[in-house]
């Protein structure tokens, strides 16, 4: 292949190659002295920042997991307390109902006893009243019978004799 026929841009001459190599070495030297350390520092700093961010994210994830565990344990504890409170409330309710029933029974028994006592007193009062009325009626009847039978002296004497005979027999 013949290089002489190619355009000059594709086949640079030796002087141009020298200056280009020299410019490249100068730029490379400046970059090696000032640019590459800055770039590597930035890359290292960015790497440290990413590592630190990953570490913090991992720690945050662990804290979140711990918080979730604590939340679950708190929820479980709250559920247990709720169940215990509901159980105690049911027991208290049952005790109150039992007390109320017992009190109602004793109050009913007391009222029944009072009613029986009142009925017994009323019965005794009624019997006493009836006895008094019967006695009064008996006396009134006896008085009327005696007046009717003892109108004359002979019937009075016969009655006195009969009574004396009964008294002496007894």
Coordinates of C-alpha atoms in Angstrom, one line a residue:
X1 CA 0.0 0.0 0.0
X2 CA 1.3 3.3 -0.9
X3 CA 1.1 5.9 1.8
X4 CA 2.1 8.8 -0.4
X5 CA -1.2 9.0 -2.0
X6 CA -3.1 9.4 1.3
X7 CA -4.2 12.8 2.6
X8 CA -1.9 14.6 5.0
X9 CA -4.2 14.3 7.9
X10 CA -3.9 10.5 7.8
X11 CA -0.2 10.4 7.3
X12 CA 1.4 13.0 9.5
X13 CA 5.1 13.7 9.1
X14 CA 7.7 13.1 11.7
X15 CA 7.9 16.6 13.1
X16 CA 4.2 16.7 13.7
X17 CA 4.4 13.3 15.4
X18 CA 7.2 14.6 17.7
X19 CA 5.2 17.7 18.8
X20 CA 2.1 15.7 19.3
X21 CA 4.0 13.2 21.4
X22 CA 5.5 16.1 23.4
X23 CA 2.2 17.8 23.9
X24 CA 0.7 14.4 24.9
X25 CA 3.5 13.8 27.5
X26 CA 3.1 17.3 28.9
X27 CA -0.7 17.0 29.3
X28 CA -0.2 13.5 30.6
X29 CA 2.4 14.7 33.1
X30 CA 0.1 17.6 34.3
X31 CA -2.8 15.2 34.5
X32 CA -0.7 12.6 36.4
X33 CA 0.5 15.2 38.8
X34 CA -2.7 17.2 39.4
X35 CA -5.7 15.6 37.6
X36 CA -5.4 11.9 38.4
X37 CA -5.0 12.4 42.2
X38 CA -8.0 14.7 42.2
X39 CA -10.0 12.2 40.2
X40 CA -8.9 9.2 42.3
X41 CA -9.7 11.2 45.5
X42 CA -13.1 12.0 44.1
X43 CA -13.6 8.4 43.2
X44 CA -12.4 7.2 46.6
X45 CA -14.5 9.9 48.4
X46 CA -17.5 8.8 46.3
X47 CA -16.7 5.1 47.1
X48 CA -16.5 6.0 50.9
X49 CA -19.7 7.9 50.7
X50 CA -21.5 5.0 49.0
X51 CA -20.0 2.6 51.5
X52 CA -21.1 4.8 54.4
X53 CA -24.5 5.2 52.8
X54 CA -24.8 1.4 52.5
X55 CA -23.7 0.9 56.1
X56 CA -26.2 3.5 57.3
X57 CA -28.9 2.0 55.2
X58 CA -28.0 -1.4 56.6
X59 CA -28.1 0.0 60.2
X60 CA -31.4 1.7 59.4
X61 CA -32.8 -1.6 58.1
X62 CA -31.6 -3.4 61.2
X63 CA -33.2 -0.6 63.4
X64 CA -36.4 -0.9 61.4
X65 CA -36.4 -4.7 61.9
X66 CA -35.8 -4.2 65.6
X67 CA -38.6 -1.6 65.7
X68 CA -40.9 -4.0 63.9
X69 CA -40.0 -6.7 66.3
X70 CA -40.6 -4.3 69.2
X71 CA -43.9 -3.2 67.7
X72 CA -45.0 -6.8 67.3
X73 CA -44.1 -7.6 70.9
X74 CA -45.9 -4.5 72.0
X75 CA -48.9 -5.5 70.0
X76 CA -48.8 -9.0 71.4
X77 CA -48.5 -7.6 74.9
X78 CA -51.4 -5.2 74.3
X79 CA -53.5 -8.1 72.9
X80 CA -52.6 -10.2 76.0
X81 CA -53.5 -7.3 78.3
X82 CA -56.7 -6.7 76.4
X83 CA -57.6 -10.4 76.8
X84 CA -56.8 -10.2 80.5
X85 CA -58.8 -7.1 80.9
X86 CA -61.8 -8.6 79.1
X87 CA -61.5 -11.8 81.2
X88 CA -61.4 -9.7 84.4
X89 CA -64.3 -7.6 83.2
X90 CA -66.3 -10.8 82.5
X91 CA -65.4 -12.2 85.9
X92 CA -66.4 -8.9 87.5
X93 CA -69.6 -8.8 85.6
X94 CA -70.4 -12.4 86.6
X95 CA -69.6 -11.5 90.2
X96 CA -71.8 -8.4 90.1
X97 CA -74.7 -10.4 88.5
X98 CA -74.2 -13.1 91.2
X99 CA -74.2 -10.5 93.9
X100 CA -77.3 -8.9 92.5
X101 CA -79.1 -12.3 92.2
X102 CA -78.1 -13.2 95.8
X103 CA -79.3 -9.8 97.1
X104 CA -82.5 -10.2 95.2
X105 CA -83.0 -13.7 96.7
X106 CA -82.3 -12.4 100.2
X107 CA -84.5 -9.4 99.7
X108 CA -87.3 -11.6 98.3
X109 CA -86.9 -14.0 101.3
X110 CA -87.0 -11.0 103.7
X111 CA -90.1 -9.6 102.0
X112 CA -91.7 -13.0 102.1
X113 CA -90.9 -13.4 105.8
X114 CA -92.2 -9.9 106.5
X115 CA -95.4 -10.8 104.5
X116 CA -95.8 -14.0 106.4
X117 CA -95.3 -12.2 109.7
X118 CA -97.8 -9.5 108.7
X119 CA -100.3 -12.2 107.6
X120 CA -99.8 -14.1 110.9
X121 CA -100.3 -10.8 112.9
X122 CA -103.4 -10.0 110.8
X123 CA -104.6 -13.6 111.4
X124 CA -104.1 -13.3 115.1
X125 CA -105.8 -9.9 115.2
X126 CA -108.7 -11.2 113.2
X127 CA -109.0 -14.3 115.4
X128 CA -108.9 -12.1 118.5
X129 CA -111.5 -9.8 117.0
X130 CA -113.7 -12.7 116.0
X131 CA -113.3 -14.2 119.6
X132 CA -114.3 -10.8 121.1
X133 CA -117.2 -10.5 118.8
X134 CA -118.3 -14.1 119.5
X135 CA -117.9 -13.5 123.2
X136 CA -119.9 -10.3 123.0
X137 CA -122.5 -12.0 120.9
X138 CA -122.5 -15.0 123.3
X139 CA -123.0 -12.7 126.3
X140 CA -125.7 -10.8 124.5
X141 CA -127.4 -14.0 123.5
X142 CA -127.0 -15.5 126.9
X143 CA -128.4 -12.3 128.5
X144 CA -131.4 -12.3 126.2
X145 CA -132.0 -16.0 126.8
X146 CA -131.6 -15.5 130.6
X147 CA -133.9 -12.6 130.6
X148 CA -136.5 -14.5 128.7
X149 CA -136.1 -17.7 130.8
X150 CA -135.7 -15.9 134.1
X151 CA -138.7 -13.7 133.9
X152 CA -140.3 -15.0 137.1
X153 CA -138.8 -16.0 140.4
X154 CA -139.4 -19.7 140.2
X155 CA -137.3 -20.0 137.0
X156 CA -134.5 -18.0 138.6
X157 CA -134.5 -20.3 141.6
X158 CA -134.4 -23.4 139.4
X159 CA -131.4 -22.0 137.5
X160 CA -129.5 -21.2 140.8
X161 CA -130.2 -24.8 142.1
X162 CA -128.9 -26.4 138.9
X163 CA -125.7 -24.3 139.0
X164 CA -125.1 -25.2 142.6
X165 CA -125.6 -28.8 141.8
X166 CA -123.0 -28.6 139.0
X167 CA -120.5 -26.8 141.2
X168 CA -120.9 -29.3 144.0
X169 CA -120.5 -32.3 141.5
X170 CA -117.2 -30.9 140.1

